[in-house]
Amino acid sequence: VIDYTIQVRFRHRVLFTDHVFDPGNETLRTVLTEGEPARLQRALLVVDEGLLRSRLGLNDAIVGYFQTHGDCLQLVCAPVVVQGGEQVKNSCLHVSQIHSHIDRRHLDRQAYVIGLGGGALLDMVGLAAATAHRGCRHVRLPTTTLSQADSGVGVKNGINAFGKKNFIGTFAPPHAVINDFQLLGTLSPRDKRAGYAEAIKVALIRDRPFFEAIERDVEPLAQFDPEAMRRLIRRSAELHANHIATAGDPFELGSARPLDFGHWAAHKIEPMSEYRLRHGEAVAIGVALDTLYSRLQGWLPETDADRVLVLLKRLGFELFTGELLWTDSNRRLLVLNGLEEFREHLGGVLTITLLRGIGQGFEVHEVDPQVMERAVRELSR
Ligand SMILES: NC(=O)c1ccc[n+]([C@@H]2O[C@H](COP(=O)([O-])OP(=O)(O)OC[C@H]3O[C@@H](n4cnc5c(N)ncnc54)[C@H](O)[C@@H]3O)[C@@H](O)[C@H]2O)c1
Ligand SMILES: [Zn+2]
């Protein structure tokens, strides 16, 4: 027997800045050159078409930034524009396209692949970066509330396949994440809001004071007040990154996905809705459902459950979608298949997080389908 334990160290950092592509902003330059000041750093940048279309001048600002810092940075070609949104994850076409750019521009493992866009685009670019040459350096610049507060600051990437979310993907900590709050200015109200669901999710399972802070900020958040949004994103990103770095299972080798409260249903209703629902919108519904289930099981006090639903509602979320009532030929709710799919994504025993109080998640290994059905019916009312 040859038996080693291999330890690999990763650094995981999220930097916060404003106007990242202003020529005088040193954040990106520092991230790309740190420790290697004498080298010309080569980078391929992939940008979300939705962002680019809504922010005139961004393309020039990116090119200008790399020209200004041409002593140490080189953009290997014009920014590669790729459509944003979930479609980008629904085939391997875009991943191949980025691989092909990496090949044609002769990028090596020490070169950078930068993703600039929403969570979907970042998941796809992260997969391409992690798999070309078995992993190039990857820098993320998330441009939606959801990606700045959650997905962009994590260590997972992926695309969808076989009607399942994130079926193909890897765990690959990015070289760095840069959250530029100014980039959110052009988001639709819908995409400003969607990310709130992930912040509420993490507050509910981990941090009661954060939940109460969101409650206090409900009015300004509903109006998309920049300072309130900044506070929410900052704390949510902190809690997500902290979990990855300190909870002991960054690559989810166990059976639990402790941060994925409300996600077994969310991941099922997204494809059922043919991705009409944004991930964050599906999470709001999933959180509402598992909150009601926790209450019906007697684990969560009714007043707490009401607070959760009221907060989601006041922020503008729909808490129900017709897909929840779809049934199979045995009149069993189709959404319940999401439980087994959730389990199968990790292996091991089913483990989902539920609530016994605000800020107090706990794990269960069984779900009573009849009680869950009651929760669905209650939500529909
Ligand atoms: N990897 C993870 O750990 C993780 C965690 C949570 C969610 N996710 C994934 O994230 C995805 C959802 O991401 P999302 O909520 O950011 O939505 P999204 O990436 O689908 O973007 C939504 C829309 O906003 C546009 N857009 C992006 N930035 C913009 C800007 N600044 N201005 C104007 N338009 C802009 C996009 O083009 C798109 O049309 C889902 O695929 C979900 O599964 C991944
Ligand atoms: Zn999520």
CSV table of C-alpha atoms and ligand atoms in Angstrom, one decimal:
chain,number,residue,atom,x,y,z
A,1,VAL,CA,0.0,0.0,0.0
A,2,ILE,CA,1.3,3.5,-0.8
A,3,ASP,CA,-0.8,5.9,1.2
A,4,TYR,CA,-0.3,9.6,1.4
A,5,THR,CA,-2.4,12.5,2.6
A,6,ILE,CA,-2.0,15.3,0.2
A,7,GLN,CA,-2.5,18.9,1.4
A,8,VAL,CA,-3.2,21.6,-1.0
A,9,ARG,CA,-3.4,25.2,0.1
A,10,PHE,CA,-5.7,27.8,-1.6
A,11,ARG,CA,-6.0,31.4,-1.0
A,12,HIS,CA,-9.5,32.7,-1.4
A,13,ARG,CA,-10.0,36.5,-1.5
A,14,VAL,CA,-12.7,38.9,-2.5
A,15,LEU,CA,-11.7,42.5,-3.1
A,16,PHE,CA,-14.2,45.3,-3.0
A,17,THR,CA,-13.7,48.4,-5.2
A,18,ASP,CA,-15.5,51.0,-7.3
A,19,HIS,CA,-14.9,51.7,-11.0
A,20,VAL,CA,-12.5,48.8,-11.5
A,21,PHE,CA,-11.7,49.9,-15.1
A,22,ASP,CA,-10.8,53.5,-14.3
A,23,PRO,CA,-7.2,53.9,-15.4
A,24,GLY,CA,-6.2,55.0,-11.9
A,25,ASN,CA,-7.7,52.0,-10.1
A,26,GLU,CA,-4.9,49.7,-9.1
A,27,THR,CA,-7.1,46.8,-7.9
A,28,LEU,CA,-7.0,44.6,-11.0
A,29,ARG,CA,-3.4,45.5,-11.8
A,30,THR,CA,-2.3,44.4,-8.3
A,31,VAL,CA,-4.3,41.2,-8.5
A,32,LEU,CA,-2.8,40.3,-11.8
A,33,THR,CA,0.8,41.2,-11.1
A,34,GLU,CA,1.2,40.4,-7.4
A,35,GLY,CA,4.4,38.6,-6.6
A,36,GLU,CA,5.5,38.8,-10.3
A,37,PRO,CA,6.2,42.4,-10.9
A,38,ALA,CA,8.8,41.9,-13.7
A,39,ARG,CA,6.5,39.8,-15.9
A,40,LEU,CA,4.1,40.8,-18.7
A,41,GLN,CA,0.8,39.2,-17.5
A,42,ARG,CA,-1.4,37.9,-20.4
A,43,ALA,CA,-5.2,37.8,-20.0
A,44,LEU,CA,-8.2,36.8,-22.0
A,45,LEU,CA,-11.3,38.6,-20.9
A,46,VAL,CA,-14.8,37.2,-21.5
A,47,VAL,CA,-17.7,39.7,-21.0
A,48,ASP,CA,-21.4,39.2,-20.6
A,49,GLU,CA,-23.3,40.6,-23.6
A,50,GLY,CA,-26.2,41.8,-21.4
A,51,LEU,CA,-23.8,43.9,-19.4
A,52,LEU,CA,-22.0,45.3,-22.4
A,53,ARG,CA,-25.2,46.3,-24.2
A,54,SER,CA,-26.4,48.2,-21.2
A,55,ARG,CA,-23.1,50.0,-20.4
A,56,LEU,CA,-21.9,51.9,-23.4
A,57,GLY,CA,-18.2,52.6,-23.3
A,58,LEU,CA,-17.4,49.6,-21.2
A,59,ASN,CA,-15.6,47.8,-24.0
A,60,ASP,CA,-13.4,50.9,-24.6
A,61,ALA,CA,-12.8,51.3,-20.8
A,62,ILE,CA,-11.5,47.7,-20.6
A,63,VAL,CA,-9.2,48.0,-23.6
A,64,GLY,CA,-8.1,51.4,-22.3
A,65,TYR,CA,-7.3,50.0,-18.8
A,66,PHE,CA,-5.0,47.3,-20.3
A,67,GLN,CA,-3.3,49.9,-22.6
A,68,THR,CA,-2.7,52.2,-19.6
A,69,HIS,CA,-1.1,49.4,-17.7
A,70,GLY,CA,0.6,48.0,-20.8
A,71,ASP,CA,3.9,47.9,-18.9
A,72,CYS,CA,2.7,44.8,-17.1
A,73,LEU,CA,-0.7,43.7,-18.5
A,74,GLN,CA,-1.6,42.5,-22.0
A,75,LEU,CA,-5.1,41.7,-23.2
A,76,VAL,CA,-4.4,38.9,-25.8
A,77,CYS,CA,-7.4,39.9,-27.9
A,78,ALA,CA,-10.4,42.2,-27.8
A,79,PRO,CA,-12.9,41.2,-25.0
A,80,VAL,CA,-14.7,38.1,-26.0
A,81,VAL,CA,-18.5,38.9,-25.9
A,82,VAL,CA,-20.7,36.0,-24.9
A,83,GLN,CA,-24.5,36.1,-24.2
A,84,GLY,CA,-25.4,36.2,-20.6
A,85,GLY,CA,-28.1,34.4,-18.7
A,86,GLU,CA,-28.9,30.8,-18.1
A,87,GLN,CA,-28.7,29.9,-21.9
A,88,VAL,CA,-25.0,30.2,-21.7
A,89,LYS,CA,-24.9,27.2,-19.3
A,90,ASN,CA,-27.3,25.1,-21.4
A,91,SER,CA,-24.7,23.7,-23.9
A,92,CYS,CA,-21.0,23.1,-24.0
A,93,LEU,CA,-20.7,25.4,-27.0
A,94,HIS,CA,-19.4,28.4,-25.1
A,95,VAL,CA,-17.0,26.4,-23.0
A,96,SER,CA,-15.4,25.1,-26.2
A,97,GLN,CA,-15.4,28.6,-27.7
A,98,ILE,CA,-13.3,29.8,-24.8
A,99,HIS,CA,-11.0,26.8,-24.9
A,100,SER,CA,-10.4,27.6,-28.5
A,101,HIS,CA,-9.5,31.2,-27.7
A,102,ILE,CA,-7.1,29.9,-25.0
A,103,ASP,CA,-5.5,27.7,-27.6
A,104,ARG,CA,-5.3,30.2,-30.4
A,105,ARG,CA,-3.8,32.9,-28.2
A,106,HIS,CA,-1.4,30.4,-26.7
A,107,LEU,CA,-2.4,31.1,-23.1
A,108,ASP,CA,-0.6,28.9,-20.6
A,109,ARG,CA,-1.6,27.9,-17.1
A,110,GLN,CA,-0.1,31.1,-15.6
A,111,ALA,CA,-2.1,33.3,-17.9
A,112,TYR,CA,-5.4,34.7,-16.8
A,113,VAL,CA,-8.9,34.0,-17.9
A,114,ILE,CA,-11.1,36.8,-16.6
A,115,GLY,CA,-14.9,36.5,-16.4
A,116,LEU,CA,-16.9,39.7,-16.3
A,117,GLY,CA,-20.7,39.2,-16.0
A,118,GLY,CA,-23.6,37.5,-14.2
A,119,GLY,CA,-23.5,34.3,-12.3
A,120,ALA,CA,-24.4,32.2,-15.3
A,121,LEU,CA,-21.6,33.5,-17.5
A,122,LEU,CA,-19.1,33.2,-14.6
A,123,ASP,CA,-20.1,29.6,-14.0
A,124,MET,CA,-19.4,28.8,-17.6
A,125,VAL,CA,-16.1,30.8,-17.9
A,126,GLY,CA,-14.9,29.3,-14.6
A,127,LEU,CA,-15.4,25.8,-16.0
A,128,ALA,CA,-13.5,26.7,-19.2
A,129,ALA,CA,-10.7,28.2,-17.2
A,130,ALA,CA,-10.5,25.3,-14.8
A,131,THR,CA,-10.3,22.7,-17.6
A,132,ALA,CA,-8.0,24.3,-20.2
A,133,HIS,CA,-4.5,22.9,-19.5
A,134,ARG,CA,-6.2,21.5,-16.4
A,135,GLY,CA,-6.6,24.9,-15.0
A,136,CYS,CA,-5.6,28.5,-15.9
A,137,ARG,CA,-5.6,31.3,-13.4
A,138,HIS,CA,-9.2,32.6,-13.2
A,139,VAL,CA,-10.3,36.0,-12.0
A,140,ARG,CA,-14.0,36.8,-11.5
A,141,LEU,CA,-15.7,40.2,-11.8
A,142,PRO,CA,-19.3,39.5,-10.9
A,143,THR,CA,-21.9,42.0,-12.2
A,144,THR,CA,-25.2,41.0,-10.6
A,145,THR,CA,-26.3,41.2,-7.0
A,146,LEU,CA,-26.5,37.4,-6.9
A,147,SER,CA,-23.0,36.9,-8.2
A,148,GLN,CA,-21.5,39.5,-6.0
A,149,ALA,CA,-23.3,38.2,-2.9
A,150,ASP,CA,-23.0,34.5,-3.5
A,151,SER,CA,-22.1,32.6,-6.7
A,152,GLY,CA,-19.1,34.7,-7.8
A,153,VAL,CA,-17.4,34.5,-4.4
A,154,GLY,CA,-17.6,30.7,-4.3
A,155,VAL,CA,-15.4,28.0,-5.6
A,156,LYS,CA,-17.7,26.2,-7.9
A,157,ASN,CA,-18.3,26.4,-11.6
A,158,GLY,CA,-20.5,24.5,-14.0
A,159,ILE,CA,-22.9,24.1,-16.8
A,160,ASN,CA,-26.3,22.3,-17.1
A,161,ALA,CA,-26.8,18.9,-18.8
A,162,PHE,CA,-29.5,16.3,-19.0
A,163,GLY,CA,-32.1,18.7,-17.7
A,164,LYS,CA,-30.1,19.1,-14.4
A,165,LYS,CA,-28.4,22.2,-13.0
A,166,ASN,CA,-24.6,22.2,-12.8
A,167,PHE,CA,-24.3,18.6,-13.9
A,168,ILE,CA,-20.9,19.3,-15.4
A,169,GLY,CA,-18.5,21.4,-13.3
A,170,THR,CA,-15.6,21.5,-11.0
A,171,PHE,CA,-14.4,22.9,-7.7
A,172,ALA,CA,-11.8,25.5,-8.6
A,173,PRO,CA,-11.0,28.4,-6.3
A,174,PRO,CA,-10.5,31.5,-8.4
A,175,HIS,CA,-7.2,33.4,-8.3
A,176,ALA,CA,-9.3,36.4,-7.0
A,177,VAL,CA,-12.8,37.9,-7.1
A,178,ILE,CA,-13.3,41.6,-7.5
A,179,ASN,CA,-16.7,43.0,-6.6
A,180,ASP,CA,-17.2,46.4,-8.2
A,181,PHE,CA,-20.5,47.8,-6.9
A,182,GLN,CA,-20.7,50.4,-9.7
A,183,LEU,CA,-21.2,47.6,-12.2
A,184,LEU,CA,-24.6,46.8,-10.8
A,185,GLY,CA,-26.0,50.2,-11.8
A,186,THR,CA,-27.4,48.9,-15.1
A,187,LEU,CA,-29.1,45.8,-13.8
A,188,SER,CA,-32.9,45.4,-14.3
A,189,PRO,CA,-34.9,45.6,-11.1
A,190,ARG,CA,-35.5,41.9,-11.4
A,191,ASP,CA,-31.7,41.1,-11.3
A,192,LYS,CA,-31.1,43.6,-8.6
A,193,ARG,CA,-33.6,41.8,-6.5
A,194,ALA,CA,-32.8,38.2,-7.3
A,195,GLY,CA,-29.6,38.2,-5.3
A,196,TYR,CA,-31.4,39.2,-2.1
A,197,ALA,CA,-32.8,35.7,-1.9
A,198,GLU,CA,-29.3,34.2,-1.4
A,199,ALA,CA,-28.5,36.8,1.3
A,200,ILE,CA,-31.7,35.9,3.1
A,201,LYS,CA,-30.9,32.2,2.7
A,202,VAL,CA,-27.5,32.5,4.3
A,203,ALA,CA,-28.8,34.9,7.1
A,204,LEU,CA,-31.6,32.4,7.9
A,205,ILE,CA,-29.2,29.4,8.4
A,206,ARG,CA,-26.3,31.3,9.9
A,207,ASP,CA,-26.8,34.8,11.1
A,208,ARG,CA,-29.9,36.2,12.9
A,209,PRO,CA,-28.5,39.8,13.2
A,210,PHE,CA,-28.0,39.8,9.5
A,211,PHE,CA,-31.6,38.8,8.9
A,212,GLU,CA,-32.7,41.5,11.2
A,213,ALA,CA,-30.5,44.0,9.4
A,214,ILE,CA,-32.2,43.0,6.1
A,215,GLU,CA,-35.6,43.5,7.8
A,216,ARG,CA,-34.5,47.0,8.9
A,217,ASP,CA,-33.4,47.8,5.4
A,218,VAL,CA,-36.4,46.3,3.7
A,219,GLU,CA,-37.7,49.7,2.4
A,220,PRO,CA,-34.5,50.9,0.9
A,221,LEU,CA,-33.7,47.5,-0.4
A,222,ALA,CA,-37.1,47.3,-2.1
A,223,GLN,CA,-36.2,50.7,-3.7
A,224,PHE,CA,-32.7,49.4,-4.6
A,225,ASP,CA,-31.0,52.0,-2.5
A,226,PRO,CA,-27.3,51.7,-3.3
A,227,GLU,CA,-26.0,51.8,0.3
A,228,ALA,CA,-28.5,49.2,1.5
A,229,MET,CA,-27.6,47.0,-1.4
A,230,ARG,CA,-23.9,47.4,-0.6
A,231,ARG,CA,-24.4,46.3,3.0
A,232,LEU,CA,-26.4,43.3,2.0
A,233,ILE,CA,-23.8,42.2,-0.6
A,234,ARG,CA,-20.9,42.8,1.7
A,235,ARG,CA,-22.3,40.7,4.5
A,236,SER,CA,-23.6,37.9,2.3
A,237,ALA,CA,-20.3,37.6,0.4
A,238,GLU,CA,-18.5,37.5,3.8
A,239,LEU,CA,-20.7,34.7,5.1
A,240,HIS,CA,-20.3,32.7,1.9
A,241,ALA,CA,-16.5,33.1,1.7
A,242,ASN,CA,-16.2,32.4,5.4
A,243,HIS,CA,-18.1,29.2,5.1
A,244,ILE,CA,-15.9,28.0,2.3
A,245,ALA,CA,-12.7,28.9,4.0
A,246,THR,CA,-13.5,27.7,7.6
A,247,ALA,CA,-16.2,25.1,7.6
A,248,GLY,CA,-13.9,22.3,6.7
A,249,ASP,CA,-15.4,21.0,3.5
A,250,PRO,CA,-14.8,23.6,0.7
A,251,PHE,CA,-15.2,21.0,-2.0
A,252,GLU,CA,-18.3,19.4,-0.5
A,253,LEU,CA,-16.9,15.9,-0.2
A,254,GLY,CA,-19.4,15.0,2.5
A,255,SER,CA,-23.1,14.6,2.0
A,256,ALA,CA,-24.1,18.0,3.1
A,257,ARG,CA,-24.5,21.3,1.2
A,258,PRO,CA,-25.0,23.4,4.3
A,259,LEU,CA,-25.4,26.7,2.4
A,260,ASP,CA,-28.0,25.3,0.0
A,261,PHE,CA,-31.0,26.0,2.1
A,262,GLY,CA,-34.1,26.1,-0.1
A,263,HIS,CA,-32.1,24.8,-3.0
A,264,TRP,CA,-33.4,21.3,-3.6
A,265,ALA,CA,-36.7,22.8,-4.8
A,266,ALA,CA,-35.1,25.8,-6.4
A,267,HIS,CA,-32.8,23.6,-8.6
A,268,LYS,CA,-35.8,21.5,-9.7
A,269,ILE,CA,-38.2,24.4,-10.5
A,270,GLU,CA,-35.6,26.3,-12.6
A,271,PRO,CA,-35.4,23.6,-15.3
A,272,MET,CA,-39.2,22.8,-14.9
A,273,SER,CA,-39.9,26.5,-15.7
A,274,GLU,CA,-37.5,26.2,-18.7
A,275,TYR,CA,-35.4,28.8,-16.9
A,276,ARG,CA,-38.1,31.4,-17.0
A,277,LEU,CA,-37.4,31.8,-13.3
A,278,ARG,CA,-34.0,33.3,-12.4
A,279,HIS,CA,-32.0,31.2,-9.9
A,280,GLY,CA,-32.5,33.8,-7.2
A,281,GLU,CA,-36.3,33.9,-7.8
A,282,ALA,CA,-36.4,30.1,-7.6
A,283,VAL,CA,-34.4,30.3,-4.3
A,284,ALA,CA,-36.9,32.7,-2.8
A,285,ILE,CA,-39.7,30.1,-3.5
A,286,GLY,CA,-37.5,27.3,-2.2
A,287,VAL,CA,-36.7,29.2,0.9
A,288,ALA,CA,-40.4,30.0,1.5
A,289,LEU,CA,-41.3,26.3,0.9
A,290,ASP,CA,-38.7,24.9,3.4
A,291,THR,CA,-39.6,27.6,5.9
A,292,LEU,CA,-43.2,26.5,5.8
A,293,TYR,CA,-42.2,22.8,6.0
A,294,SER,CA,-40.0,23.6,9.0
A,295,ARG,CA,-43.0,25.3,10.6
A,296,LEU,CA,-45.4,22.5,9.8
A,297,GLN,CA,-43.0,20.0,11.4
A,298,GLY,CA,-43.1,22.1,14.5
A,299,TRP,CA,-39.4,23.0,14.4
A,300,LEU,CA,-39.8,26.7,13.5
A,301,PRO,CA,-42.1,29.0,15.5
A,302,GLU,CA,-45.0,30.4,13.5
A,303,THR,CA,-43.9,34.0,14.1
A,304,ASP,CA,-40.5,33.3,12.7
A,305,ALA,CA,-42.0,31.6,9.6
A,306,ASP,CA,-44.2,34.6,9.1
A,307,ARG,CA,-41.3,37.0,9.3
A,308,VAL,CA,-39.5,35.1,6.6
A,309,LEU,CA,-42.4,35.1,4.2
A,310,VAL,CA,-43.2,38.8,4.9
A,311,LEU,CA,-39.7,39.9,4.3
A,312,LEU,CA,-39.5,38.0,0.9
A,313,LYS,CA,-42.8,39.5,-0.1
A,314,ARG,CA,-42.0,43.0,0.9
A,315,LEU,CA,-38.8,42.8,-1.2
A,316,GLY,CA,-41.0,41.9,-4.2
A,317,PHE,CA,-40.5,38.2,-4.6
A,318,GLU,CA,-43.2,35.9,-5.8
A,319,LEU,CA,-43.4,33.0,-3.4
A,320,PHE,CA,-45.3,30.5,-5.6
A,321,THR,CA,-45.0,29.2,-9.1
A,322,GLY,CA,-47.4,26.9,-10.9
A,323,GLU,CA,-44.7,24.3,-11.5
A,324,LEU,CA,-44.9,23.4,-7.8
A,325,LEU,CA,-48.3,21.8,-8.4
A,326,TRP,CA,-47.3,19.6,-11.4
A,327,THR,CA,-47.9,15.9,-10.7
A,328,ASP,CA,-46.9,12.6,-12.3
A,329,SER,CA,-49.3,9.8,-13.2
A,330,ASN,CA,-49.5,8.8,-9.6
A,331,ARG,CA,-50.5,12.3,-8.6
A,332,ARG,CA,-47.2,12.7,-6.8
A,333,LEU,CA,-45.8,16.2,-7.0
A,334,LEU,CA,-43.0,16.3,-9.6
A,335,VAL,CA,-41.0,18.8,-7.6
A,336,LEU,CA,-40.4,16.1,-5.0
A,337,ASN,CA,-38.1,14.4,-7.5
A,338,GLY,CA,-35.8,17.3,-6.7
A,339,LEU,CA,-34.9,15.7,-3.4
A,340,GLU,CA,-33.4,12.7,-5.0
A,341,GLU,CA,-31.6,14.8,-7.6
A,342,PHE,CA,-30.2,16.9,-4.9
A,343,ARG,CA,-29.0,13.8,-3.0
A,344,GLU,CA,-27.6,12.3,-6.2
A,345,HIS,CA,-25.6,15.4,-7.0
A,346,LEU,CA,-23.5,14.7,-3.9
A,347,GLY,CA,-24.0,11.1,-3.1
A,348,GLY,CA,-24.4,9.7,0.4
A,349,VAL,CA,-27.5,10.1,2.4
A,350,LEU,CA,-30.0,12.9,1.6
A,351,THR,CA,-29.1,15.9,3.7
A,352,ILE,CA,-31.0,19.1,3.5
A,353,THR,CA,-30.9,22.1,5.8
A,354,LEU,CA,-34.0,23.3,7.5
A,355,LEU,CA,-34.8,25.9,10.2
A,356,ARG,CA,-35.4,25.7,13.9
A,357,GLY,CA,-35.1,29.5,14.3
A,358,ILE,CA,-34.0,32.5,12.4
A,359,GLY,CA,-30.3,32.1,12.0
A,360,GLN,CA,-30.4,28.5,13.1
A,361,GLY,CA,-30.1,26.0,10.3
A,362,PHE,CA,-30.0,22.3,11.1
A,363,GLU,CA,-29.7,19.2,8.9
A,364,VAL,CA,-32.3,16.5,8.3
A,365,HIS,CA,-32.0,13.3,6.3
A,366,GLU,CA,-35.6,12.6,5.6
A,367,VAL,CA,-38.5,14.6,4.2
A,368,ASP,CA,-42.1,13.6,4.7
A,369,PRO,CA,-43.7,13.9,1.3
A,370,GLN,CA,-47.1,14.5,2.7
A,371,VAL,CA,-46.0,17.3,4.9
A,372,MET,CA,-44.1,18.8,2.1
A,373,GLU,CA,-47.2,18.6,-0.1
A,374,ARG,CA,-49.1,20.5,2.6
A,375,ALA,CA,-46.4,23.2,2.5
A,376,VAL,CA,-46.7,23.5,-1.3
A,377,ARG,CA,-50.5,23.8,-1.0
A,378,GLU,CA,-50.2,26.4,1.8
A,379,LEU,CA,-47.7,28.4,-0.3
A,380,SER,CA,-50.1,28.3,-3.2
A,381,ARG,CA,-52.7,30.0,-1.1
B,1,LIG,N1,-21.3,28.7,-8.7
B,1,LIG,C1,-22.0,28.8,-7.6
B,1,LIG,O1,-21.6,28.5,-6.5
B,1,LIG,C2,-23.4,29.4,-7.8
B,1,LIG,C3,-24.2,29.8,-6.7
B,1,LIG,C4,-25.4,30.4,-6.9
B,1,LIG,C5,-25.9,30.6,-8.2
B,1,LIG,N2,-25.1,30.1,-9.3
B,1,LIG,C6,-25.6,30.3,-10.6
B,1,LIG,O2,-25.7,31.7,-11.0
B,1,LIG,C7,-26.6,31.8,-12.1
B,1,LIG,C8,-27.5,33.0,-11.9
B,1,LIG,O3,-26.8,34.2,-11.9
B,1,LIG,P1,-27.4,35.6,-11.9
B,1,LIG,O4,-28.5,35.7,-10.9
B,1,LIG,O5,-26.2,36.5,-11.8
B,1,LIG,O6,-28.1,35.8,-13.3
B,1,LIG,P2,-27.5,35.7,-14.8
B,1,LIG,O7,-26.1,35.4,-14.9
B,1,LIG,O8,-28.4,34.7,-15.5
B,1,LIG,O9,-27.8,37.2,-15.3
B,1,LIG,C9,-29.1,37.7,-15.5
B,1,LIG,C10,-29.1,38.7,-16.6
B,1,LIG,O10,-28.4,39.9,-16.3
B,1,LIG,C11,-27.6,40.3,-17.4
B,1,LIG,N3,-26.5,41.1,-16.7
B,1,LIG,C12,-25.5,40.7,-16.0
B,1,LIG,N4,-24.9,41.8,-15.4
B,1,LIG,C13,-25.5,42.9,-15.8
B,1,LIG,C14,-25.4,44.3,-15.6
B,1,LIG,N5,-24.5,44.7,-14.7
B,1,LIG,N6,-26.2,45.1,-16.2
B,1,LIG,C15,-27.2,44.7,-17.0
B,1,LIG,N7,-27.4,43.4,-17.3
B,1,LIG,C16,-26.6,42.5,-16.7
B,1,LIG,C17,-27.2,39.0,-18.0
B,1,LIG,O11,-26.8,39.2,-19.4
B,1,LIG,C18,-28.5,38.2,-17.9
B,1,LIG,O12,-29.3,38.5,-19.0
B,1,LIG,C19,-27.4,30.5,-12.1
B,1,LIG,O13,-27.0,29.7,-13.2
B,1,LIG,C20,-27.0,29.8,-10.8
B,1,LIG,O14,-27.1,28.4,-10.9
B,1,LIG,C21,-23.9,29.6,-9.1
B,2,ZN,ZN,-28.1,29.5,-5.0
